[in-house]
């Protein structure tokens, strides 16, 4: 039977060999954390390599994602569908072993971890999902949801602000099944961290409300095992296990230095390491007895089989709950969803009510929420302002895990990363709100949700200079363009309640992308529509007003400026001009339509075009071309009442009419 040292050295060897072959990567952290990983994966981690999507698996998060060869080694050795050839192709085009772990690319990788700090913050969301779902679904004798979230993280993760936001909240929530391992090796890319990171991290986490286990020898398997057992025994607090390690452990001339952090060890040092750790095997060769000892397929299948038996009994005892669990974990919508959406849209159309679009979110939530307990809302301390509260609002907190709404505090980035964790866990569709201008704080989390292709819903209000007196610090200018430029991110800017409900419907239906709803603070007029226009709202852009025959000019607008375009249309039509108004609530979805539809809305023969949006002007030239005009923002805003600001920056009917006339000359 191989020793624990032999098992850990298999990880070290694969990691240093793969990095060397790629001539790129980070061997130090995998070599330093190999002993911790061996104990966790072989003694504690509940998973099934043959079914990486098993609902009740423990979640493992490598927050220090640069140490990717650590997780790739673990996945390969324990029996996941990750071949030795993929290990050899580390960091190469088309391989399943990219430079940082990528969700959806490598079996067993729970989330994309590249930007430091987001892994631990996302893991907090996973732990929230586990606890909330356990409260909802578990019954006496049936612990359907019962697993841990384990996190490996380094000094970089602990320095990044997002980890502070999320870990502070994790302590407040008392997430007892969240266990994090700090790779306390004292080294980052620039060298010894004590010159720039000398705080008492353990004391900080204790102040957060965490259970902290200090000074664990990260190369002593018995000490590591004891620490994990202690952490699992603490059920009321998340745990931080502070593991003292040596980066690049086993490399005799480079261990303990930044030289092992972000570069291959080199052939000579690898040869010396093999001798130092007693690994007398060629590159990429794992002896059969070590491979067999690592293989977790049999015990993983047994664990899942045991859970399956329990769940079969649960289905008999609680048939409705079990059906709901299966539906929610699959990410499917209730059968009534389409009918609910249509009724809400029809009601909004019949009411023909003018409203600030930030007030439309409760309308949508009241329509969908009663049938969708998976909707878990929240805001960054702006609930009343952003409109994320609905009739069945109930606060989820440490004292009440039956709630459906989280007050995240002023933690936009942490909120976004936690939402990603909830979506990745499954069983929850997270939504939350803040002001559009503060999406900057959360941009990296939104970007990762788009990169991973997961469903998160963002309510981003106060979306232009229309918010008025708060001034340029709070008036978004470039934010819509920035969000729209994120691949696979759906950005909606509705002009009235009908478009708002359609935006929510689209966001909920879209499993593989985040959606951002840009909502106004000011009241916007209701837009009357033909049946054809009503049916085409979902296509992201559609003809709202039209003329007979081919138009001389097309006015394109979104959100609060659609009403302005319609007023300009009325004036131009009165004087005999043939004009079309295109409402463009979601450019991302419109761009994805077929060429025939896009040509029907924006015929290429019509070059006289004017785009109107109280946001960055440059974005709109893709639709109007060099012959067109854009009425938009090219500077920051000002502090003044909204009406004065719109006049000052040229958002007037007169200016739109003038611009249209110029394009038609």
PDB file of N, CA and C in Angstrom, residues 364-441:
ATOM      1  N   UNK A 364     -42.954  42.098 -12.387  1.00  0.00           N
ATOM      2  CA  UNK A 364     -42.494  40.825 -12.939  1.00  0.00           C
ATOM      3  C   UNK A 364     -42.336  39.777 -11.842  1.00  0.00           C
ATOM      4  N   UNK A 365     -41.757  40.181 -10.727  1.00  0.00           N
ATOM      5  CA  UNK A 365     -41.530  39.235  -9.630  1.00  0.00           C
ATOM      6  C   UNK A 365     -42.846  38.745  -9.038  1.00  0.00           C
ATOM      7  N   UNK A 366     -43.824  39.616  -8.946  1.00  0.00           N
ATOM      8  CA  UNK A 366     -45.130  39.184  -8.440  1.00  0.00           C
ATOM      9  C   UNK A 366     -45.812  38.222  -9.414  1.00  0.00           C
ATOM     10  N   UNK A 367     -45.472  38.342 -10.692  1.00  0.00           N
ATOM     11  CA  UNK A 367     -46.040  37.422 -11.684  1.00  0.00           C
ATOM     12  C   UNK A 367     -45.371  36.056 -11.625  1.00  0.00           C
ATOM     13  N   UNK A 368     -44.033  36.040 -11.513  1.00  0.00           N
ATOM     14  CA  UNK A 368     -43.288  34.791 -11.596  1.00  0.00           C
ATOM     15  C   UNK A 368     -43.003  34.157 -10.231  1.00  0.00           C
ATOM     16  N   UNK A 369     -42.803  35.002  -9.237  1.00  0.00           N
ATOM     17  CA  UNK A 369     -42.306  34.540  -7.948  1.00  0.00           C
ATOM     18  C   UNK A 369     -43.112  33.455  -7.264  1.00  0.00           C
ATOM     19  N   UNK A 370     -44.442  33.576  -7.195  1.00  0.00           N
ATOM     20  CA  UNK A 370     -45.209  32.551  -6.479  1.00  0.00           C
ATOM     21  C   UNK A 370     -45.024  31.137  -7.035  1.00  0.00           C
ATOM     22  N   UNK A 371     -44.723  31.030  -8.328  1.00  0.00           N
ATOM     23  CA  UNK A 371     -44.531  29.709  -8.944  1.00  0.00           C
ATOM     24  C   UNK A 371     -43.064  29.308  -9.000  1.00  0.00           C
ATOM     25  N   UNK A 372     -42.179  30.207  -8.547  1.00  0.00           N
ATOM     26  CA  UNK A 372     -40.744  29.960  -8.705  1.00  0.00           C
ATOM     27  C   UNK A 372     -39.996  30.218  -7.399  1.00  0.00           C
ATOM     28  N   UNK A 373     -40.062  29.279  -6.460  1.00  0.00           N
ATOM     29  CA  UNK A 373     -39.341  29.459  -5.201  1.00  0.00           C
ATOM     30  C   UNK A 373     -37.832  29.485  -5.389  1.00  0.00           C
ATOM     31  N   UNK A 374     -37.345  29.114  -6.570  1.00  0.00           N
ATOM     32  CA  UNK A 374     -35.907  29.157  -6.817  1.00  0.00           C
ATOM     33  C   UNK A 374     -35.376  30.574  -6.996  1.00  0.00           C
ATOM     34  N   UNK A 375     -36.258  31.546  -7.196  1.00  0.00           N
ATOM     35  CA  UNK A 375     -35.808  32.932  -7.313  1.00  0.00           C
ATOM     36  C   UNK A 375     -35.359  33.434  -5.940  1.00  0.00           C
ATOM     37  N   UNK A 376     -34.068  33.702  -5.817  1.00  0.00           N
ATOM     38  CA  UNK A 376     -33.512  34.210  -4.562  1.00  0.00           C
ATOM     39  C   UNK A 376     -32.948  35.599  -4.832  1.00  0.00           C
ATOM     40  N   UNK A 377     -33.604  36.601  -4.270  1.00  0.00           N
ATOM     41  CA  UNK A 377     -33.270  37.979  -4.593  1.00  0.00           C
ATOM     42  C   UNK A 377     -32.318  38.627  -3.624  1.00  0.00           C
ATOM     43  N   UNK A 378     -32.068  39.903  -3.871  1.00  0.00           N
ATOM     44  CA  UNK A 378     -31.207  40.659  -2.991  1.00  0.00           C
ATOM     45  C   UNK A 378     -30.872  42.019  -3.564  1.00  0.00           C
ATOM     46  N   UNK A 379     -30.142  42.793  -2.779  1.00  0.00           N
ATOM     47  CA  UNK A 379     -29.600  44.058  -3.276  1.00  0.00           C
ATOM     48  C   UNK A 379     -28.428  44.470  -2.406  1.00  0.00           C
ATOM     49  N   UNK A 380     -27.630  45.383  -2.952  1.00  0.00           N
ATOM     50  CA  UNK A 380     -26.480  45.906  -2.227  1.00  0.00           C
ATOM     51  C   UNK A 380     -26.917  47.135  -1.429  1.00  0.00           C
ATOM     52  N   UNK A 381     -27.790  46.908  -0.449  1.00  0.00           N
ATOM     53  CA  UNK A 381     -28.269  47.944   0.458  1.00  0.00           C
ATOM     54  C   UNK A 381     -29.085  49.017  -0.266  1.00  0.00           C
ATOM     55  N   UNK A 382     -29.809  48.615  -1.308  1.00  0.00           N
ATOM     56  CA  UNK A 382     -30.583  49.569  -2.102  1.00  0.00           C
ATOM     57  C   UNK A 382     -31.974  49.030  -2.438  1.00  0.00           C
ATOM     58  N   UNK A 383     -32.510  48.171  -1.591  1.00  0.00           N
ATOM     59  CA  UNK A 383     -33.747  47.474  -1.918  1.00  0.00           C
ATOM     60  C   UNK A 383     -34.868  48.427  -2.311  1.00  0.00           C
ATOM     61  N   UNK A 384     -35.091  49.460  -1.512  1.00  0.00           N
ATOM     62  CA  UNK A 384     -36.186  50.382  -1.803  1.00  0.00           C
ATOM     63  C   UNK A 384     -35.974  51.175  -3.069  1.00  0.00           C
ATOM     64  N   UNK A 385     -34.731  51.443  -3.419  1.00  0.00           N
ATOM     65  CA  UNK A 385     -34.423  52.267  -4.591  1.00  0.00           C
ATOM     66  C   UNK A 385     -34.439  51.491  -5.892  1.00  0.00           C
ATOM     67  N   UNK A 386     -34.022  50.221  -5.853  1.00  0.00           N
ATOM     68  CA  UNK A 386     -33.868  49.477  -7.103  1.00  0.00           C
ATOM     69  C   UNK A 386     -35.069  48.607  -7.440  1.00  0.00           C
ATOM     70  N   UNK A 387     -35.993  48.430  -6.511  1.00  0.00           N
ATOM     71  CA  UNK A 387     -37.226  47.708  -6.809  1.00  0.00           C
ATOM     72  C   UNK A 387     -37.066  46.206  -6.897  1.00  0.00           C
ATOM     73  N   UNK A 388     -36.268  45.634  -6.013  1.00  0.00           N
ATOM     74  CA  UNK A 388     -36.080  44.182  -6.028  1.00  0.00           C
ATOM     75  C   UNK A 388     -36.940  43.465  -4.989  1.00  0.00           C
ATOM     76  N   UNK A 389     -37.757  44.212  -4.284  1.00  0.00           N
ATOM     77  CA  UNK A 389     -38.638  43.637  -3.271  1.00  0.00           C
ATOM     78  C   UNK A 389     -40.010  43.397  -3.885  1.00  0.00           C
ATOM     79  N   UNK A 390     -40.623  42.268  -3.543  1.00  0.00           N
ATOM     80  CA  UNK A 390     -41.948  41.962  -4.068  1.00  0.00           C
ATOM     81  C   UNK A 390     -42.869  41.542  -2.934  1.00  0.00           C
ATOM     82  N   UNK A 391     -44.121  41.204  -3.262  1.00  0.00           N
ATOM     83  CA  UNK A 391     -45.142  41.018  -2.229  1.00  0.00           C
ATOM     84  C   UNK A 391     -44.804  39.911  -1.239  1.00  0.00           C
ATOM     85  N   UNK A 392     -44.159  38.837  -1.702  1.00  0.00           N
ATOM     86  CA  UNK A 392     -43.830  37.714  -0.816  1.00  0.00           C
ATOM     87  C   UNK A 392     -42.381  37.776  -0.324  1.00  0.00           C
ATOM     88  N   UNK A 393     -41.853  38.974  -0.249  1.00  0.00           N
ATOM     89  CA  UNK A 393     -40.499  39.198   0.266  1.00  0.00           C
ATOM     90  C   UNK A 393     -40.374  38.660   1.689  1.00  0.00           C
ATOM     91  N   UNK A 394     -39.283  37.905   1.924  1.00  0.00           N
ATOM     92  CA  UNK A 394     -38.960  37.446   3.271  1.00  0.00           C
ATOM     93  C   UNK A 394     -37.442  37.385   3.395  1.00  0.00           C
ATOM     94  N   UNK A 395     -36.890  38.078   4.359  1.00  0.00           N
ATOM     95  CA  UNK A 395     -35.443  38.186   4.491  1.00  0.00           C
ATOM     96  C   UNK A 395     -34.822  36.852   4.871  1.00  0.00           C
ATOM     97  N   UNK A 396     -33.825  36.435   4.096  1.00  0.00           N
ATOM     98  CA  UNK A 396     -33.009  35.274   4.449  1.00  0.00           C
ATOM     99  C   UNK A 396     -31.827  35.771   5.274  1.00  0.00           C
ATOM    100  N   UNK A 397     -31.640  35.205   6.444  1.00  0.00           N
ATOM    101  CA  UNK A 397     -30.543  35.620   7.317  1.00  0.00           C
ATOM    102  C   UNK A 397     -30.183  34.452   8.224  1.00  0.00           C
ATOM    103  N   UNK A 398     -29.223  34.671   9.080  1.00  0.00           N
ATOM    104  CA  UNK A 398     -28.748  33.608   9.964  1.00  0.00           C
ATOM    105  C   UNK A 398     -29.884  32.993  10.772  1.00  0.00           C
ATOM    106  N   UNK A 399     -30.854  33.819  11.145  1.00  0.00           N
ATOM    107  CA  UNK A 399     -31.965  33.350  11.984  1.00  0.00           C
ATOM    108  C   UNK A 399     -33.136  32.805  11.169  1.00  0.00           C
ATOM    109  N   UNK A 400     -33.098  32.987   9.833  1.00  0.00           N
ATOM    110  CA  UNK A 400     -34.244  32.570   9.011  1.00  0.00           C
ATOM    111  C   UNK A 400     -33.782  32.099   7.643  1.00  0.00           C
ATOM    112  N   UNK A 401     -33.604  30.801   7.485  1.00  0.00           N
ATOM    113  CA  UNK A 401     -33.194  30.250   6.199  1.00  0.00           C
ATOM    114  C   UNK A 401     -34.380  29.856   5.327  1.00  0.00           C
ATOM    115  N   UNK A 402     -35.581  30.254   5.745  1.00  0.00           N
ATOM    116  CA  UNK A 402     -36.758  30.091   4.904  1.00  0.00           C
ATOM    117  C   UNK A 402     -36.950  31.291   3.975  1.00  0.00           C
ATOM    118  N   UNK A 403     -36.143  32.319   4.137  1.00  0.00           N
ATOM    119  CA  UNK A 403     -36.328  33.545   3.376  1.00  0.00           C
ATOM    120  C   UNK A 403     -35.996  33.390   1.902  1.00  0.00           C
ATOM    121  N   UNK A 404     -36.405  34.400   1.115  1.00  0.00           N
ATOM    122  CA  UNK A 404     -36.152  34.395  -0.322  1.00  0.00           C
ATOM    123  C   UNK A 404     -35.447  35.662  -0.785  1.00  0.00           C
ATOM    124  N   UNK A 405     -34.879  36.403   0.168  1.00  0.00           N
ATOM    125  CA  UNK A 405     -34.258  37.681  -0.174  1.00  0.00           C
ATOM    126  C   UNK A 405     -33.079  37.939   0.753  1.00  0.00           C
ATOM    127  N   UNK A 406     -31.954  38.391   0.182  1.00  0.00           N
ATOM    128  CA  UNK A 406     -30.752  38.647   0.964  1.00  0.00           C
ATOM    129  C   UNK A 406     -30.379  40.123   0.894  1.00  0.00           C
ATOM    130  N   UNK A 407     -30.199  40.726   2.033  1.00  0.00           N
ATOM    131  CA  UNK A 407     -29.609  42.068   2.083  1.00  0.00           C
ATOM    132  C   UNK A 407     -28.104  41.881   2.168  1.00  0.00           C
ATOM    133  N   UNK A 408     -27.430  42.104   1.050  1.00  0.00           N
ATOM    134  CA  UNK A 408     -25.992  41.828   0.963  1.00  0.00           C
ATOM    135  C   UNK A 408     -25.139  42.898   1.637  1.00  0.00           C
ATOM    136  N   UNK A 409     -25.749  44.021   2.012  1.00  0.00           N
ATOM    137  CA  UNK A 409     -24.942  45.137   2.457  1.00  0.00           C
ATOM    138  C   UNK A 409     -24.253  45.770   1.255  1.00  0.00           C
ATOM    139  N   UNK A 410     -23.403  46.745   1.516  1.00  0.00           N
ATOM    140  CA  UNK A 410     -22.738  47.452   0.415  1.00  0.00           C
ATOM    141  C   UNK A 410     -21.548  46.606  -0.043  1.00  0.00           C
ATOM    142  N   UNK A 411     -21.862  45.558  -0.807  1.00  0.00           N
ATOM    143  CA  UNK A 411     -20.859  44.575  -1.225  1.00  0.00           C
ATOM    144  C   UNK A 411     -21.152  44.136  -2.672  1.00  0.00           C
ATOM    145  N   UNK A 412     -21.097  45.058  -3.632  1.00  0.00           N
ATOM    146  CA  UNK A 412     -21.515  44.712  -4.991  1.00  0.00           C
ATOM    147  C   UNK A 412     -20.710  43.558  -5.587  1.00  0.00           C
ATOM    148  N   UNK A 413     -19.387  43.591  -5.458  1.00  0.00           N
ATOM    149  CA  UNK A 413     -18.554  42.555  -6.060  1.00  0.00           C
ATOM    150  C   UNK A 413     -18.797  41.212  -5.363  1.00  0.00           C
ATOM    151  N   UNK A 414     -18.800  41.227  -4.040  1.00  0.00           N
ATOM    152  CA  UNK A 414     -19.075  40.004  -3.301  1.00  0.00           C
ATOM    153  C   UNK A 414     -20.449  39.454  -3.631  1.00  0.00           C
ATOM    154  N   UNK A 415     -21.430  40.341  -3.760  1.00  0.00           N
ATOM    155  CA  UNK A 415     -22.786  39.930  -4.124  1.00  0.00           C
ATOM    156  C   UNK A 415     -22.781  39.211  -5.466  1.00  0.00           C
ATOM    157  N   UNK A 416     -22.082  39.772  -6.449  1.00  0.00           N
ATOM    158  CA  UNK A 416     -22.031  39.164  -7.772  1.00  0.00           C
ATOM    159  C   UNK A 416     -21.370  37.800  -7.759  1.00  0.00           C
ATOM    160  N   UNK A 417     -20.264  37.676  -7.050  1.00  0.00           N
ATOM    161  CA  UNK A 417     -19.570  36.394  -6.977  1.00  0.00           C
ATOM    162  C   UNK A 417     -20.429  35.359  -6.249  1.00  0.00           C
ATOM    163  N   UNK A 418     -21.106  35.781  -5.189  1.00  0.00           N
ATOM    164  CA  UNK A 418     -21.995  34.854  -4.477  1.00  0.00           C
ATOM    165  C   UNK A 418     -23.155  34.414  -5.367  1.00  0.00           C
ATOM    166  N   UNK A 419     -23.698  35.321  -6.150  1.00  0.00           N
ATOM    167  CA  UNK A 419     -24.755  34.940  -7.096  1.00  0.00           C
ATOM    168  C   UNK A 419     -24.246  33.878  -8.066  1.00  0.00           C
ATOM    169  N   UNK A 420     -23.017  34.049  -8.539  1.00  0.00           N
ATOM    170  CA  UNK A 420     -22.435  33.039  -9.424  1.00  0.00           C
ATOM    171  C   UNK A 420     -22.378  31.685  -8.730  1.00  0.00           C
ATOM    172  N   UNK A 421     -21.997  31.696  -7.451  1.00  0.00           N
ATOM    173  CA  UNK A 421     -21.916  30.444  -6.704  1.00  0.00           C
ATOM    174  C   UNK A 421     -23.266  29.764  -6.563  1.00  0.00           C
ATOM    175  N   UNK A 422     -24.294  30.554  -6.311  1.00  0.00           N
ATOM    176  CA  UNK A 422     -25.641  29.984  -6.191  1.00  0.00           C
ATOM    177  C   UNK A 422     -26.091  29.375  -7.517  1.00  0.00           C
ATOM    178  N   UNK A 423     -25.844  30.096  -8.610  1.00  0.00           N
ATOM    179  CA  UNK A 423     -26.234  29.591  -9.925  1.00  0.00           C
ATOM    180  C   UNK A 423     -25.474  28.313 -10.263  1.00  0.00           C
ATOM    181  N   UNK A 424     -24.184  28.283  -9.960  1.00  0.00           N
ATOM    182  CA  UNK A 424     -23.365  27.106 -10.244  1.00  0.00           C
ATOM    183  C   UNK A 424     -23.791  25.911  -9.397  1.00  0.00           C
ATOM    184  N   UNK A 425     -24.163  26.168  -8.155  1.00  0.00           N
ATOM    185  CA  UNK A 425     -24.598  25.075  -7.290  1.00  0.00           C
ATOM    186  C   UNK A 425     -25.822  24.387  -7.857  1.00  0.00           C
ATOM    187  N   UNK A 426     -26.731  25.178  -8.385  1.00  0.00           N
ATOM    188  CA  UNK A 426     -27.989  24.637  -8.898  1.00  0.00           C
ATOM    189  C   UNK A 426     -29.106  24.753  -7.892  1.00  0.00           C
ATOM    190  N   UNK A 427     -30.334  24.768  -8.399  1.00  0.00           N
ATOM    191  CA  UNK A 427     -31.507  24.846  -7.545  1.00  0.00           C
ATOM    192  C   UNK A 427     -31.953  26.250  -7.221  1.00  0.00           C
ATOM    193  N   UNK A 428     -31.157  27.245  -7.624  1.00  0.00           N
ATOM    194  CA  UNK A 428     -31.467  28.646  -7.325  1.00  0.00           C
ATOM    195  C   UNK A 428     -31.212  29.486  -8.571  1.00  0.00           C
ATOM    196  N   UNK A 429     -32.118  30.428  -8.821  1.00  0.00           N
ATOM    197  CA  UNK A 429     -31.886  31.464  -9.829  1.00  0.00           C
ATOM    198  C   UNK A 429     -31.704  32.773  -9.066  1.00  0.00           C
ATOM    199  N   UNK A 430     -30.472  33.260  -8.954  1.00  0.00           N
ATOM    200  CA  UNK A 430     -30.230  34.457  -8.151  1.00  0.00           C
ATOM    201  C   UNK A 430     -30.455  35.745  -8.947  1.00  0.00           C
ATOM    202  N   UNK A 431     -31.046  36.723  -8.293  1.00  0.00           N
ATOM    203  CA  UNK A 431     -31.146  38.060  -8.867  1.00  0.00           C
ATOM    204  C   UNK A 431     -30.806  39.064  -7.779  1.00  0.00           C
ATOM    205  N   UNK A 432     -30.305  40.204  -8.176  1.00  0.00           N
ATOM    206  CA  UNK A 432     -29.978  41.236  -7.189  1.00  0.00           C
ATOM    207  C   UNK A 432     -29.844  42.574  -7.887  1.00  0.00           C
ATOM    208  N   UNK A 433     -29.926  43.630  -7.096  1.00  0.00           N
ATOM    209  CA  UNK A 433     -29.928  44.959  -7.667  1.00  0.00           C
ATOM    210  C   UNK A 433     -28.937  45.914  -7.048  1.00  0.00           C
ATOM    211  N   UNK A 434     -28.519  46.864  -7.875  1.00  0.00           N
ATOM    212  CA  UNK A 434     -27.741  48.016  -7.434  1.00  0.00           C
ATOM    213  C   UNK A 434     -27.922  49.097  -8.493  1.00  0.00           C
ATOM    214  N   UNK A 435     -27.300  50.244  -8.310  1.00  0.00           N
ATOM    215  CA  UNK A 435     -27.350  51.276  -9.339  1.00  0.00           C
ATOM    216  C   UNK A 435     -26.432  50.863 -10.497  1.00  0.00           C
ATOM    217  N   UNK A 436     -26.821  51.229 -11.715  1.00  0.00           N
ATOM    218  CA  UNK A 436     -26.023  50.871 -12.884  1.00  0.00           C
ATOM    219  C   UNK A 436     -24.582  51.345 -12.750  1.00  0.00           C
ATOM    220  N   UNK A 437     -24.383  52.523 -12.199  1.00  0.00           N
ATOM    221  CA  UNK A 437     -23.027  53.056 -12.100  1.00  0.00           C
ATOM    222  C   UNK A 437     -22.147  52.173 -11.224  1.00  0.00           C
ATOM    223  N   UNK A 438     -22.761  51.460 -10.272  1.00  0.00           N
ATOM    224  CA  UNK A 438     -21.985  50.600  -9.376  1.00  0.00           C
ATOM    225  C   UNK A 438     -21.763  49.203  -9.949  1.00  0.00           C
ATOM    226  N   UNK A 439     -22.252  48.978 -11.172  1.00  0.00           N
ATOM    227  CA  UNK A 439     -21.918  47.713 -11.828  1.00  0.00           C
ATOM    228  C   UNK A 439     -20.416  47.615 -12.063  1.00  0.00           C
ATOM    229  N   UNK A 440     -19.728  48.762 -12.065  1.00  0.00           N
ATOM    230  CA  UNK A 440     -18.266  48.734 -12.161  1.00  0.00           C
ATOM    231  C   UNK A 440     -17.656  47.892 -11.050  1.00  0.00           C
ATOM    232  N   UNK A 441     -18.221  48.003  -9.850  1.00  0.00           N
ATOM    233  CA  UNK A 441     -17.702  47.234  -8.722  1.00  0.00           C
ATOM    234  C   UNK A 441     -17.897  45.738  -8.934  1.00  0.00           C
TER     235      UNK A 441
END
